[in-house]
Short mmCIF file of C-alpha atoms in Angstrom, two decimals:
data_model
loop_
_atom_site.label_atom_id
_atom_site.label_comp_id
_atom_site.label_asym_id
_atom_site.label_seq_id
_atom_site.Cartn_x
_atom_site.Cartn_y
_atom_site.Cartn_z
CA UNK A 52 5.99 -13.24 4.70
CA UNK A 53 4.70 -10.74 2.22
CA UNK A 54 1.42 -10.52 3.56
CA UNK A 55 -1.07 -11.76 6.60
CA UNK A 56 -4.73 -11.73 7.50
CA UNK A 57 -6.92 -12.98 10.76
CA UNK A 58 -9.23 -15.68 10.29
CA UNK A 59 -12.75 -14.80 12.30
CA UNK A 60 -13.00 -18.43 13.46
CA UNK A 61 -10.12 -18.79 15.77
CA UNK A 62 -9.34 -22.13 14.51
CA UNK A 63 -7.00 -20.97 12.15
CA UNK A 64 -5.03 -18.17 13.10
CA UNK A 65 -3.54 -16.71 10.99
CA UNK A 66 -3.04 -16.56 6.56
CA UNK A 67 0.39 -15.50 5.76
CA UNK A 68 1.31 -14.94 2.12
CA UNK A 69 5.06 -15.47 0.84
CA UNK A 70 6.72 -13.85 -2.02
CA UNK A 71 7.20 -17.54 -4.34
CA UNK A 72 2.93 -17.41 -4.46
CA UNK A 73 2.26 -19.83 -1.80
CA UNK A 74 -0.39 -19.00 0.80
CA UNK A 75 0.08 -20.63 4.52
CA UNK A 76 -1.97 -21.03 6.82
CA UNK A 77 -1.03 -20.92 10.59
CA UNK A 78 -2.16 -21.94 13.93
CA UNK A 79 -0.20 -20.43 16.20
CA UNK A 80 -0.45 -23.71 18.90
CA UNK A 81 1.37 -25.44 16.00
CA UNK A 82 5.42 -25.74 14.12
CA UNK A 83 3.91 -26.91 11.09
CA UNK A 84 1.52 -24.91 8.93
CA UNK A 85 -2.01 -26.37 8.84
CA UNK A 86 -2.54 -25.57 5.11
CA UNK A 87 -0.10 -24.49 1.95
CA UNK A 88 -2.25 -22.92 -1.05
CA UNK A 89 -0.06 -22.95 -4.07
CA UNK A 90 -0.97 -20.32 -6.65
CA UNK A 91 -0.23 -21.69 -9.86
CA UNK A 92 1.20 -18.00 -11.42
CA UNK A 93 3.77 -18.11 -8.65
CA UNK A 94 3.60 -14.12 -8.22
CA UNK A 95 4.32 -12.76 -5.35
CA UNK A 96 1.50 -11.73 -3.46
CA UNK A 97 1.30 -8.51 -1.89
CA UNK A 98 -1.99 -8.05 0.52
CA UNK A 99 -4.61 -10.38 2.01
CA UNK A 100 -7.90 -10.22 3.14
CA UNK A 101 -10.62 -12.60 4.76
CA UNK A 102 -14.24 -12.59 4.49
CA UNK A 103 -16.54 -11.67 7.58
CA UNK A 104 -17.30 -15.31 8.00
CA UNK A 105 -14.06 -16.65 7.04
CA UNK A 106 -15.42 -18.75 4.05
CA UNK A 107 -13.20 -17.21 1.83
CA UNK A 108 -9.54 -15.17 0.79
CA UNK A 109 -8.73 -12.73 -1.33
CA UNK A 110 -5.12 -12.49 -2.36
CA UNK A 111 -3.66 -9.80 -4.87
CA UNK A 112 -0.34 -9.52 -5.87
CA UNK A 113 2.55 -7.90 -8.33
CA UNK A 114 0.45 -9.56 -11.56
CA UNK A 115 -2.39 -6.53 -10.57
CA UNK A 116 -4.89 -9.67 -10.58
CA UNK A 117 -7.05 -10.58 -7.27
CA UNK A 118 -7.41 -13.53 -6.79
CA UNK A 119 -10.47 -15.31 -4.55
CA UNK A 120 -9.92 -19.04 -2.48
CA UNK A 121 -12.66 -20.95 -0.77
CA UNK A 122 -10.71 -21.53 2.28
CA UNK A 123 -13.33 -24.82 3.15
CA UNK A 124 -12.37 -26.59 0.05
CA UNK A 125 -8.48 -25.04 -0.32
CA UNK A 126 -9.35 -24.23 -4.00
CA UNK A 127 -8.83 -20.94 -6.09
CA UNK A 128 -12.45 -20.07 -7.22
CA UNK A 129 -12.53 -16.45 -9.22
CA UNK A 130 -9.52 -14.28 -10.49
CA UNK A 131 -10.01 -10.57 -11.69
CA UNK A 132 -7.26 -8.44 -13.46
CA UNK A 133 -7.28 -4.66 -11.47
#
């Protein structure tokens, strides 16, 4: 992994970002990841970050662009060149 961030809930554990794009979501009382997030520009992703309340993930990577996911409806929902 490139990359991880705490979710605030405690459901979740953990988001883990790996160098081919994809972001993976973990809970730690499981093998398999809960969630995969494929970003479509398959760059690898550098840092992570969760909101306060968990509703959301920013991602930003080796393409200089953040990149926001609603992590309720697993779907990429802003992206901002830095």
């Amino acid at each position: 992994f490139t990359c991880i961030a705490q979710l605030p809930d405690g459901e979740h554990e953990l988001v883990t970002c790996k160098p081919d794009g994809n972001i993976v979501i973990l809970d730690p009382d499981y093998a398999d990841p809960v969630h995969v997030l494929v970003d479509a520009g398959k760059t690898h992703l550098t840092c992570a970050a969760v909101s306060p309340l968990g509703k959301y993930l920013a991602v930003a990577g080796h393409d200089y662009k953040v990149k926001i996911w609603d992590l309720h409806t697993r779907k990429q929902v802003c992206e901002a060149i830095c």
